[in-house]
Amino acid sequence: MTIEHPSFGTLDDSRVIIFDTTLRDGEQSPGFSMNLSEKIRMAEALTELGVDVLEAGFAIASPGDFESVKSIAESVGQRDDTPVIASLARAGQMDVLRAAEALKAAKRRRIHIVIATSDLHMRVKLRLTPDEVIQQTVDSITLARQHADDVEWSAEDATRSDPDFLCRVVEAAIRAGATTINLPDTVGYALPADMVRMFADVRNRVPGIERVVLSTHNHNDLGMGVANTLAAIEAGARQVETTINGIGERAGNASLEEIVMAIRTRQDAIPRRNNIKTTHLLRLSKLLATITGFDVQPNKAIVGRNAFAHEAGIHQDGVLKDAATYEIMTPESVGWKTNSLVLGKHSGRAAFRDKLNTLGYNVGDNQLNDAFRRFKDLADRKKVVFDDDVVALVDDEVMRDHERVRFVSLDLHAGSKSPPRAELELEVDGVVKSGVSSGDGPVDATFKAIQAIFPHTANLTLFSVGAVTEGTDAQARTTVRLEENGKMVDGQGADTDTIVASARAYIHALNKLLVKRERTEPQALAS
Ligand code: KIV
Ligand code: ZN
C-alpha cells in the first residue's frame, strides 16, 4: 500500500522514516542540555547521518529553545539535503504560532502537536474532558495546516489511553489534516504485544488511517524502547522516533543506532529501508558524548567500547578464523576503525587538514591553526597519536570557539612532600591574567586558581575523568559540572595531562555559564 506524503512524496510499505528527537526529547533530560552552537553541530551531523525528520526543539518552551529551532531552520534547513525540521507544540494557538514562526525559514518543515489522551492525563494534568481534548486537537491541527503542509499529531500516553477514545481522537486528527499520527509510549509502560494490539486496533478501526503515516515513540522505563519500536514497525508503523545513544526523559528514548542496525542486520524479519548512513553512527554517538560529557556504558550495543571486543579465548579463536562466528555485523559498518596510527610530529598542516577531512571535520582556518598547534604539542608528548586522539583534540578546540575565558598555561607543583600549588595563566577577554593557589590536591589547587583569576559563585557538582585511548600516555577526557542559581552546565576537556584537561573542562563549563548569564542577566557579565 502506498501513501502520498507532503514531505516524502509516494511512500511504499518498505520505507521507514527516521525521526530524530535528540535535540528535543533527548535534550530535555537533566545534564544533557546543549548550547546553540552545540545544537547546530549536532543538527549538521544528524543531517549527514541521513535522518528524515529532525526535531530541533520545543519553540515555545523558552527564548533559548525558540532561538535553537529558528537557527537550525535558518542553517541546516537551507541545505539541499536538509531533513524535515520539526518543532514540538502543545495543542494551543500560542504554541502552534510560535512553532510556525521558528520554522519559517526551513525549506521543509513540520509542526508537531501533542496532547494527552489517557484518562489520567486528561483529568489530572490537562483538566479537560475527552470532548475538549478532541476540540483542541482539531483546532490546533487546523491552525497548524495554515502554516505547514506537514503536521504531526501525537497522542501523549497513548499506550495507557482508552482504545475507543484513542480511535475517536485519531479519526478527528486525520479529518483536521494531520499527516502523521504518533502513538507514544510516553511512560515506557508497554510491552511489545501491547504495541501490536494498539497499532492493529487503530489500523482496523479508524477511517482514513491508510492516508497517514503511523509513528511510534517509545521510552525506556522498562528497557523496552527498542523492542517496542520494532514491534510497532511490524504492526504498521512507518515512522520511528529515536535519539542518539538513547538519551531522553528518565530512562531515555529508543536508541537510533540500535533500531537502525536491527533493521539492517535482520532484513529477513524486518524488510524495511531507510536513508541512514550507518558508518556515521559511531561518530554521532561520540560527538554527543563529547558535547554532553556523558559517555555511553562500555557494553552499550553498537557504540559501546566493548560492543565488538572479544575477551574469551574461545571467542577470539573463532573470530580469528571467521569474524562471522561471533559478529553479527562488522564493526566497520557502524564506523569503528582499527585505531590507526595517524600522523607523526613531522607531519605538516596539509596532512593534518587531510586527516581531519577523512574524520569528517571541516574546520575554519583559525580552528585549524589552534588544533594543529595542539596536535604538534601532543605528538611531542605522546608516542603514538591515534584517530581518537585527533577527534578528542579537535572536538575540544571546536568547543572553545568564541570563548571569553581561555586556558593559556599551567605550572603545577604537586607530590607527597608539600601542599600542591597551581600557577595558572588565563586569557580573559583577550588579556592574559595569572593566579596562584594551593589546595587539597592538584585539581583543587587548579580550580581555586581559576576562581582567583575569574571570581564567580558557581558550585562544582560533578567532576569525572576518563581516558581517550589505552596506555599510560593516553589523553585524559574530563567533565566538570557547575551550578549557579539553578543553572547547570557541563564542560569537557582533553589533554595528556589530567590536570590540564581538568582546567580546560572547568573553563569550558565557566564559559557556558557566562553565555547563560548573558541571556538572562546582561548586567551580570562582568566577572
Ligand atoms: O513521550 C512523549 O509522549 C513525547 C511526545 C511529545 C511525543 O515526547
Ligand atoms: Zn517522549
PDB file of N, CA and C in Angstrom, residues 404-469:
ATOM      1  N   ARG A 404      35.153  33.520  26.120  1.00  0.00           N
ATOM      2  CA  ARG A 404      35.697  34.719  26.761  1.00  0.00           C
ATOM      3  C   ARG A 404      36.919  34.388  27.603  1.00  0.00           C
ATOM      4  N   VAL A 405      36.878  33.227  28.250  1.00  0.00           N
ATOM      5  CA  VAL A 405      37.986  32.822  29.118  1.00  0.00           C
ATOM      6  C   VAL A 405      38.699  31.657  28.443  1.00  0.00           C
ATOM      7  N   ARG A 406      40.016  31.784  28.275  1.00  0.00           N
ATOM      8  CA  ARG A 406      40.762  30.723  27.571  1.00  0.00           C
ATOM      9  C   ARG A 406      41.966  30.283  28.406  1.00  0.00           C
ATOM     10  N   PHE A 407      42.245  28.994  28.311  1.00  0.00           N
ATOM     11  CA  PHE A 407      43.410  28.453  29.013  1.00  0.00           C
ATOM     12  C   PHE A 407      44.686  28.899  28.297  1.00  0.00           C
ATOM     13  N   VAL A 408      45.699  29.330  29.062  1.00  0.00           N
ATOM     14  CA  VAL A 408      46.992  29.676  28.449  1.00  0.00           C
ATOM     15  C   VAL A 408      48.066  28.698  28.928  1.00  0.00           C
ATOM     16  N   SER A 409      48.291  28.623  30.250  1.00  0.00           N
ATOM     17  CA  SER A 409      49.326  27.703  30.728  1.00  0.00           C
ATOM     18  C   SER A 409      49.083  27.335  32.195  1.00  0.00           C
ATOM     19  N   LEU A 410      49.679  26.218  32.589  1.00  0.00           N
ATOM     20  CA  LEU A 410      49.559  25.780  33.981  1.00  0.00           C
ATOM     21  C   LEU A 410      50.901  25.230  34.431  1.00  0.00           C
ATOM     22  N   ASP A 411      51.374  25.716  35.570  1.00  0.00           N
ATOM     23  CA  ASP A 411      52.590  25.176  36.172  1.00  0.00           C
ATOM     24  C   ASP A 411      52.172  24.619  37.518  1.00  0.00           C
ATOM     25  N   LEU A 412      52.470  23.341  37.746  1.00  0.00           N
ATOM     26  CA  LEU A 412      51.914  22.701  38.927  1.00  0.00           C
ATOM     27  C   LEU A 412      53.026  22.100  39.763  1.00  0.00           C
ATOM     28  N   HIS A 413      52.957  22.335  41.073  1.00  0.00           N
ATOM     29  CA  HIS A 413      53.894  21.676  41.985  1.00  0.00           C
ATOM     30  C   HIS A 413      53.058  20.766  42.856  1.00  0.00           C
ATOM     31  N   ALA A 414      53.258  19.438  42.693  1.00  0.00           N
ATOM     32  CA  ALA A 414      52.446  18.501  43.463  1.00  0.00           C
ATOM     33  C   ALA A 414      53.326  17.358  43.957  1.00  0.00           C
ATOM     34  N   GLY A 415      52.789  16.509  44.769  1.00  0.00           N
ATOM     35  CA  GLY A 415      53.538  15.366  45.289  1.00  0.00           C
ATOM     36  C   GLY A 415      53.210  15.191  46.760  1.00  0.00           C
ATOM     37  N   SER A 416      53.955  14.294  47.439  1.00  0.00           N
ATOM     38  CA  SER A 416      53.594  13.989  48.822  1.00  0.00           C
ATOM     39  C   SER A 416      54.340  14.857  49.835  1.00  0.00           C
ATOM     40  N   LYS A 417      55.299  15.679  49.364  1.00  0.00           N
ATOM     41  CA  LYS A 417      56.146  16.394  50.327  1.00  0.00           C
ATOM     42  C   LYS A 417      55.606  17.765  50.723  1.00  0.00           C
ATOM     43  N   SER A 418      54.992  18.459  49.761  1.00  0.00           N
ATOM     44  CA  SER A 418      54.496  19.801  50.094  1.00  0.00           C
ATOM     45  C   SER A 418      53.096  19.979  49.501  1.00  0.00           C
ATOM     46  N   PRO A 419      52.337  20.951  50.050  1.00  0.00           N
ATOM     47  CA  PRO A 419      50.972  21.136  49.533  1.00  0.00           C
ATOM     48  C   PRO A 419      51.000  21.498  48.043  1.00  0.00           C
ATOM     49  N   PRO A 420      50.063  20.984  47.278  1.00  0.00           N
ATOM     50  CA  PRO A 420      50.054  21.302  45.839  1.00  0.00           C
ATOM     51  C   PRO A 420      49.844  22.796  45.601  1.00  0.00           C
ATOM     52  N   ARG A 421      50.476  23.272  44.546  1.00  0.00           N
ATOM     53  CA  ARG A 421      50.388  24.709  44.230  1.00  0.00           C
ATOM     54  C   ARG A 421      50.236  24.839  42.722  1.00  0.00           C
ATOM     55  N   ALA A 422      49.232  25.606  42.317  1.00  0.00           N
ATOM     56  CA  ALA A 422      48.988  25.784  40.871  1.00  0.00           C
ATOM     57  C   ALA A 422      49.260  27.220  40.474  1.00  0.00           C
ATOM     58  N   GLU A 423      50.100  27.403  39.449  1.00  0.00           N
ATOM     59  CA  GLU A 423      50.325  28.741  38.879  1.00  0.00           C
ATOM     60  C   GLU A 423      49.699  28.723  37.501  1.00  0.00           C
ATOM     61  N   LEU A 424      48.668  29.523  37.345  1.00  0.00           N
ATOM     62  CA  LEU A 424      47.837  29.423  36.154  1.00  0.00           C
ATOM     63  C   LEU A 424      47.810  30.732  35.391  1.00  0.00           C
ATOM     64  N   GLU A 425      47.771  30.614  34.053  1.00  0.00           N
ATOM     65  CA  GLU A 425      47.541  31.810  33.227  1.00  0.00           C
ATOM     66  C   GLU A 425      46.295  31.583  32.389  1.00  0.00           C
ATOM     67  N   LEU A 426      45.402  32.576  32.399  1.00  0.00           N
ATOM     68  CA  LEU A 426      44.196  32.516  31.561  1.00  0.00           C
ATOM     69  C   LEU A 426      44.131  33.780  30.733  1.00  0.00           C
ATOM     70  N   GLU A 427      43.510  33.684  29.561  1.00  0.00           N
ATOM     71  CA  GLU A 427      43.242  34.889  28.776  1.00  0.00           C
ATOM     72  C   GLU A 427      41.773  35.235  29.009  1.00  0.00           C
ATOM     73  N   VAL A 428      41.529  36.421  29.560  1.00  0.00           N
ATOM     74  CA  VAL A 428      40.146  36.831  29.831  1.00  0.00           C
ATOM     75  C   VAL A 428      39.843  38.032  28.953  1.00  0.00           C
ATOM     76  N   ASP A 429      38.898  37.882  28.044  1.00  0.00           N
ATOM     77  CA  ASP A 429      38.552  38.938  27.082  1.00  0.00           C
ATOM     78  C   ASP A 429      39.809  39.488  26.398  1.00  0.00           C
ATOM     79  N   GLY A 430      40.709  38.600  26.027  1.00  0.00           N
ATOM     80  CA  GLY A 430      41.885  38.997  25.264  1.00  0.00           C
ATOM     81  C   GLY A 430      43.073  39.419  26.105  1.00  0.00           C
ATOM     82  N   VAL A 431      42.929  39.502  27.439  1.00  0.00           N
ATOM     83  CA  VAL A 431      44.040  39.947  28.297  1.00  0.00           C
ATOM     84  C   VAL A 431      44.538  38.763  29.128  1.00  0.00           C
ATOM     85  N   VAL A 432      45.856  38.512  29.102  1.00  0.00           N
ATOM     86  CA  VAL A 432      46.393  37.383  29.869  1.00  0.00           C
ATOM     87  C   VAL A 432      46.516  37.779  31.347  1.00  0.00           C
ATOM     88  N   LYS A 433      45.933  36.939  32.211  1.00  0.00           N
ATOM     89  CA  LYS A 433      45.985  37.199  33.657  1.00  0.00           C
ATOM     90  C   LYS A 433      46.547  35.964  34.342  1.00  0.00           C
ATOM     91  N   SER A 434      47.238  36.169  35.486  1.00  0.00           N
ATOM     92  CA  SER A 434      47.757  34.980  36.171  1.00  0.00           C
ATOM     93  C   SER A 434      47.256  34.916  37.604  1.00  0.00           C
ATOM     94  N   GLY A 435      47.250  33.694  38.144  1.00  0.00           N
ATOM     95  CA  GLY A 435      46.791  33.478  39.508  1.00  0.00           C
ATOM     96  C   GLY A 435      47.515  32.284  40.101  1.00  0.00           C
ATOM     97  N   VAL A 436      47.677  32.302  41.410  1.00  0.00           N
ATOM     98  CA  VAL A 436      48.381  31.216  42.104  1.00  0.00           C
ATOM     99  C   VAL A 436      47.482  30.733  43.234  1.00  0.00           C
ATOM    100  N   SER A 437      47.439  29.415  43.433  1.00  0.00           N
ATOM    101  CA  SER A 437      46.649  28.917  44.558  1.00  0.00           C
ATOM    102  C   SER A 437      47.182  27.565  45.027  1.00  0.00           C
ATOM    103  N   SER A 438      46.981  27.283  46.314  1.00  0.00           N
ATOM    104  CA  SER A 438      47.233  25.919  46.794  1.00  0.00           C
ATOM    105  C   SER A 438      45.870  25.292  47.070  1.00  0.00           C
ATOM    106  N   GLY A 439      45.855  23.993  47.373  1.00  0.00           N
ATOM    107  CA  GLY A 439      44.556  23.343  47.596  1.00  0.00           C
ATOM    108  C   GLY A 439      44.731  21.941  48.111  1.00  0.00           C
ATOM    109  N   ASP A 440      43.587  21.243  48.282  1.00  0.00           N
ATOM    110  CA  ASP A 440      43.613  19.855  48.776  1.00  0.00           C
ATOM    111  C   ASP A 440      43.879  18.895  47.627  1.00  0.00           C
ATOM    112  N   GLY A 441      44.955  19.019  46.966  1.00  0.00           N
ATOM    113  CA  GLY A 441      45.245  18.179  45.793  1.00  0.00           C
ATOM    114  C   GLY A 441      45.406  19.071  44.582  1.00  0.00           C
ATOM    115  N   PRO A 442      46.053  18.567  43.522  1.00  0.00           N
ATOM    116  CA  PRO A 442      46.356  19.417  42.367  1.00  0.00           C
ATOM    117  C   PRO A 442      45.114  19.931  41.634  1.00  0.00           C
ATOM    118  N   VAL A 443      44.045  19.120  41.596  1.00  0.00           N
ATOM    119  CA  VAL A 443      42.835  19.579  40.895  1.00  0.00           C
ATOM    120  C   VAL A 443      42.219  20.735  41.667  1.00  0.00           C
ATOM    121  N   ASP A 444      42.121  20.563  43.004  1.00  0.00           N
ATOM    122  CA  ASP A 444      41.541  21.602  43.844  1.00  0.00           C
ATOM    123  C   ASP A 444      42.355  22.897  43.723  1.00  0.00           C
ATOM    124  N   ALA A 445      43.684  22.773  43.743  1.00  0.00           N
ATOM    125  CA  ALA A 445      44.538  23.965  43.634  1.00  0.00           C
ATOM    126  C   ALA A 445      44.297  24.669  42.297  1.00  0.00           C
ATOM    127  N   THR A 446      44.152  23.880  41.232  1.00  0.00           N
ATOM    128  CA  THR A 446      43.962  24.464  39.899  1.00  0.00           C
ATOM    129  C   THR A 446      42.610  25.165  39.801  1.00  0.00           C
ATOM    130  N   PHE A 447      41.560  24.507  40.330  1.00  0.00           N
ATOM    131  CA  PHE A 447      40.231  25.129  40.260  1.00  0.00           C
ATOM    132  C   PHE A 447      40.195  26.413  41.106  1.00  0.00           C
ATOM    133  N   LYS A 448      40.939  26.391  42.237  1.00  0.00           N
ATOM    134  CA  LYS A 448      40.974  27.615  43.061  1.00  0.00           C
ATOM    135  C   LYS A 448      41.735  28.729  42.337  1.00  0.00           C
ATOM    136  N   ALA A 449      42.745  28.349  41.556  1.00  0.00           N
ATOM    137  CA  ALA A 449      43.480  29.379  40.791  1.00  0.00           C
ATOM    138  C   ALA A 449      42.561  30.002  39.733  1.00  0.00           C
ATOM    139  N   ILE A 450      41.714  29.191  39.144  1.00  0.00           N
ATOM    140  CA  ILE A 450      40.742  29.748  38.165  1.00  0.00           C
ATOM    141  C   ILE A 450      39.834  30.744  38.882  1.00  0.00           C
ATOM    142  N   GLN A 451      39.377  30.337  40.070  1.00  0.00           N
ATOM    143  CA  GLN A 451      38.486  31.184  40.881  1.00  0.00           C
ATOM    144  C   GLN A 451      39.185  32.503  41.238  1.00  0.00           C
ATOM    145  N   ALA A 452      40.523  32.414  41.498  1.00  0.00           N
ATOM    146  CA  ALA A 452      41.272  33.626  41.868  1.00  0.00           C
ATOM    147  C   ALA A 452      41.359  34.588  40.679  1.00  0.00           C
ATOM    148  N   ILE A 453      41.542  34.040  39.483  1.00  0.00           N
ATOM    149  CA  ILE A 453      41.667  34.906  38.292  1.00  0.00           C
ATOM    150  C   ILE A 453      40.292  35.420  37.856  1.00  0.00           C
ATOM    151  N   PHE A 454      39.300  34.549  37.934  1.00  0.00           N
ATOM    152  CA  PHE A 454      37.966  34.907  37.448  1.00  0.00           C
ATOM    153  C   PHE A 454      36.947  34.567  38.545  1.00  0.00           C
ATOM    154  N   PRO A 455      36.765  35.469  39.533  1.00  0.00           N
ATOM    155  CA  PRO A 455      35.874  35.154  40.661  1.00  0.00           C
ATOM    156  C   PRO A 455      34.444  34.894  40.185  1.00  0.00           C
ATOM    157  N   HIS A 456      33.823  33.855  40.748  1.00  0.00           N
ATOM    158  CA  HIS A 456      32.428  33.528  40.399  1.00  0.00           C
ATOM    159  C   HIS A 456      31.817  32.734  41.544  1.00  0.00           C
ATOM    160  N   THR A 457      30.501  32.574  41.497  1.00  0.00           N
ATOM    161  CA  THR A 457      29.823  31.924  42.630  1.00  0.00           C
ATOM    162  C   THR A 457      29.340  30.519  42.292  1.00  0.00           C
ATOM    163  N   ALA A 458      29.714  30.007  41.121  1.00  0.00           N
ATOM    164  CA  ALA A 458      29.214  28.681  40.719  1.00  0.00           C
ATOM    165  C   ALA A 458      29.785  27.585  41.608  1.00  0.00           C
ATOM    166  N   ASN A 459      28.958  26.556  41.855  1.00  0.00           N
ATOM    167  CA  ASN A 459      29.427  25.396  42.627  1.00  0.00           C
ATOM    168  C   ASN A 459      29.786  24.256  41.694  1.00  0.00           C
ATOM    169  N   LEU A 460      30.856  23.550  42.053  1.00  0.00           N
ATOM    170  CA  LEU A 460      31.240  22.356  41.299  1.00  0.00           C
ATOM    171  C   LEU A 460      30.384  21.188  41.805  1.00  0.00           C
ATOM    172  N   THR A 461      29.590  20.562  40.912  1.00  0.00           N
ATOM    173  CA  THR A 461      28.722  19.471  41.389  1.00  0.00           C
ATOM    174  C   THR A 461      29.093  18.125  40.781  1.00  0.00           C
ATOM    175  N   LEU A 462      29.976  18.111  39.794  1.00  0.00           N
ATOM    176  CA  LEU A 462      30.415  16.821  39.240  1.00  0.00           C
ATOM    177  C   LEU A 462      31.793  16.995  38.629  1.00  0.00           C
ATOM    178  N   PHE A 463      32.648  16.007  38.856  1.00  0.00           N
ATOM    179  CA  PHE A 463      33.969  16.006  38.225  1.00  0.00           C
ATOM    180  C   PHE A 463      34.294  14.561  37.872  1.00  0.00           C
ATOM    181  N   SER A 464      34.522  14.274  36.589  1.00  0.00           N
ATOM    182  CA  SER A 464      34.845  12.889  36.238  1.00  0.00           C
ATOM    183  C   SER A 464      35.972  12.858  35.197  1.00  0.00           C
ATOM    184  N   VAL A 465      36.732  11.765  35.222  1.00  0.00           N
ATOM    185  CA  VAL A 465      37.883  11.620  34.332  1.00  0.00           C
ATOM    186  C   VAL A 465      37.803  10.277  33.617  1.00  0.00           C
ATOM    187  N   GLY A 466      38.053  10.258  32.308  1.00  0.00           N
ATOM    188  CA  GLY A 466      38.151   9.003  31.555  1.00  0.00           C
ATOM    189  C   GLY A 466      39.342   9.098  30.619  1.00  0.00           C
ATOM    190  N   ALA A 467      39.665   8.006  29.929  1.00  0.00           N
ATOM    191  CA  ALA A 467      40.807   8.026  29.005  1.00  0.00           C
ATOM    192  C   ALA A 467      40.316   7.938  27.569  1.00  0.00           C
ATOM    193  N   VAL A 468      40.956   8.701  26.671  1.00  0.00           N
ATOM    194  CA  VAL A 468      40.542   8.697  25.263  1.00  0.00           C
ATOM    195  C   VAL A 468      40.953   7.385  24.588  1.00  0.00           C
ATOM    196  N   THR A 469      42.190   6.948  24.850  1.00  0.00           N
ATOM    197  CA  THR A 469      42.669   5.680  24.272  1.00  0.00           C
ATOM    198  C   THR A 469      43.302   4.850  25.391  1.00  0.00           C
TER     199      THR A 469
END
